[in-house]
Amino acid sequence: MTPRMTVNELCFASAVEVSARIRSKDLSPVELAQGLLQRIDEHNGHVNAFAHLAGDLALDAARQAEREVMDGAPLGPLHGVPVTIKDLHELEGYPFEQGSRCKAGTISDTDCPVAARLKAAGAVILGKTTTSEFGWCGVSRSPLTGITHNPWQHGFNAGASSAGAGAAAAAGFGPLHQGSDGAGSIRMPSHFCGVLGFKPTWGLVPHVPVRNNDQVSHVGPISRTVADAALFLNATAGAHPFDHTSVIAPSTDYLEDLDVDVADLRIAFSPDLGHARVDSEVAGLVEAAVGLFEAFDCNVDVVTPSWGPEGPEIGRFFWAVHESPLAAHLEEWEAEMDPGLVACIRAGLGHSAETYLAMRAGKLAYVEQMHRFMADWDLLLTPSVSVAAFPADRLQPADWPHHPWDWLSWSEFCYPFNMAGLPAASVPCGFTSDGLPVGLQIVGRRAADHHVLRAAATFERAQPWAHRRPTLGP
């Protein structure tokens, strides 16, 4: 008989492992949920990863999952596996407050497609994770929920609007966490928290309602292992009738061949995209990680993409303009909103249609350059983020230029691949001298999601990370 798992082992076990144990009746979904809820009760006060924890509902779902296992009912790929949903996405009967006092008390009357698909796959929903206000920035705080703390350093940034998901993954609050990424909000928390984050190709996982931000918001997983991210995609990928941008693609098993190393790839490595400032410790860890790919018989070339320096002007213009509709909240709520968000909203106001369309033409040309560049390479490697975690009461690190709203200055490697719709993963590649995680970004061609996951899994075997766990306070 398989040995009984301790509570600590349960909390850090992978979704792939607990799924297999549940199916073989070696693990009770109820025991798993109880173990996680015990850990969350002990440590979430230190981390603040949950906007809304639903322990009673999770236990009810776990009991139902256990009955189905014992009755021999058909089981989905995530049967009994605990997951979380980010509070920028709807979950029927749960609060939907989006990190803002403007939305306090709002209750969803529907499931977003990714939540519905996770439920249909048998997942047990633990609750909803924290987000920055309306998902606007790369720092883990909101006026409604306060600071979400990095599990590796209390008071430090856990990163972007999926910060609760990233912090929960690192803290052992379950194996699978749904995130979304409009300018790095899956990859940044993964980088800061030392976990795996995967932003799929645009439209692979449906997003309803379709966001009015020119197709940059991707839905995907944050987990501790590559295989768990693949399992998430198996359950959630595919076209949806309510998302006209979702991808109609052949059915793919994203777990297939993850155990086979990539080899003989043409890999581009850009340490700065031709313009980005990067802290020296981050740069050194990423460069060392890139060197591992040469051991896989890959051809790695250092490159300076000609399109890179065009990104900052485009990224900042569209980030502010696409926040400007939130100006509708200012008259009533400005004093209770994030001051950085207010500044960003105001920066986006007043642009003419002619200016917007001219900038959009420039953006489309920029995106085309990226796709043409990627046609010559199997993968592009970069830092995930320019800095390691810094105090979450700041918008920029202390030694970086101050700006009332521009956090993009330290995240120049993320938003280009949202605009291009390319798949990208952040994989942990080491720790700074202060013990803070750093991520390597792996970018693939459009629809090459499986290829990116295989490269990430190859790196994971060469330089494992899932055994590294933060020491949490009380």
PDB file of C-alpha atoms in Angstrom, residues 18-27 29 61-81 117-123 231 235:
ATOM      1  CA  VAL A  18      -2.791  13.752  -5.906  1.00  0.00           C
ATOM      2  CA  SER A  19      -5.002  13.115  -8.938  1.00  0.00           C
ATOM      3  CA  ALA A  20      -3.439   9.683  -9.442  1.00  0.00           C
ATOM      4  CA  ARG A  21      -3.724   8.846  -5.739  1.00  0.00           C
ATOM      5  CA  ILE A  22      -7.375   9.895  -5.624  1.00  0.00           C
ATOM      6  CA  ARG A  23      -8.218   7.778  -8.659  1.00  0.00           C
ATOM      7  CA  SER A  24      -6.495   4.744  -7.145  1.00  0.00           C
ATOM      8  CA  LYS A  25      -8.279   5.354  -3.791  1.00  0.00           C
ATOM      9  CA  ASP A  26      -4.948   5.897  -2.021  1.00  0.00           C
ATOM     10  CA  LEU A  27      -5.948   9.439  -1.089  1.00  0.00           C
ATOM     11  CA  PRO A  29     -10.279  14.164  -1.498  1.00  0.00           C
ATOM     12  CA  ALA A  61     -17.253  19.442  -2.929  1.00  0.00           C
ATOM     13  CA  ALA A  62     -14.510  17.139  -1.611  1.00  0.00           C
ATOM     14  CA  ARG A  63     -17.074  14.883   0.058  1.00  0.00           C
ATOM     15  CA  GLN A  64     -19.016  14.687  -3.187  1.00  0.00           C
ATOM     16  CA  ALA A  65     -15.805  13.886  -5.075  1.00  0.00           C
ATOM     17  CA  GLU A  66     -15.048  11.108  -2.585  1.00  0.00           C
ATOM     18  CA  ARG A  67     -18.525   9.591  -2.973  1.00  0.00           C
ATOM     19  CA  GLU A  68     -18.065   9.540  -6.734  1.00  0.00           C
ATOM     20  CA  VAL A  69     -14.708   7.780  -6.404  1.00  0.00           C
ATOM     21  CA  MET A  70     -16.151   5.147  -4.082  1.00  0.00           C
ATOM     22  CA  ASP A  71     -19.220   4.661  -6.303  1.00  0.00           C
ATOM     23  CA  GLY A  72     -17.107   4.070  -9.405  1.00  0.00           C
ATOM     24  CA  ALA A  73     -18.537   7.116 -11.198  1.00  0.00           C
ATOM     25  CA  PRO A  74     -16.748   8.613 -14.220  1.00  0.00           C
ATOM     26  CA  LEU A  75     -13.934  10.862 -13.020  1.00  0.00           C
ATOM     27  CA  GLY A  76     -12.612  14.008 -14.663  1.00  0.00           C
ATOM     28  CA  PRO A  77      -8.898  14.777 -15.086  1.00  0.00           C
ATOM     29  CA  LEU A  78      -8.879  17.000 -11.974  1.00  0.00           C
ATOM     30  CA  HIS A  79     -11.247  14.948  -9.850  1.00  0.00           C
ATOM     31  CA  GLY A  80     -10.869  16.021  -6.227  1.00  0.00           C
ATOM     32  CA  VAL A  81      -7.882  18.294  -7.000  1.00  0.00           C
ATOM     33  CA  ARG A 117     -14.279  23.869 -17.061  1.00  0.00           C
ATOM     34  CA  LEU A 118     -12.289  23.317 -13.875  1.00  0.00           C
ATOM     35  CA  LYS A 119     -15.480  22.299 -12.083  1.00  0.00           C
ATOM     36  CA  ALA A 120     -16.458  20.003 -14.958  1.00  0.00           C
ATOM     37  CA  ALA A 121     -13.014  18.382 -14.690  1.00  0.00           C
ATOM     38  CA  GLY A 122     -13.789  17.561 -11.053  1.00  0.00           C
ATOM     39  CA  ALA A 123     -11.720  20.246  -9.335  1.00  0.00           C
ATOM     40  CA  LEU A 231      -2.864  19.259 -16.632  1.00  0.00           C
ATOM     41  CA  ALA A 235      -8.901  20.719 -18.621  1.00  0.00           C
TER      42      ALA A 235
END
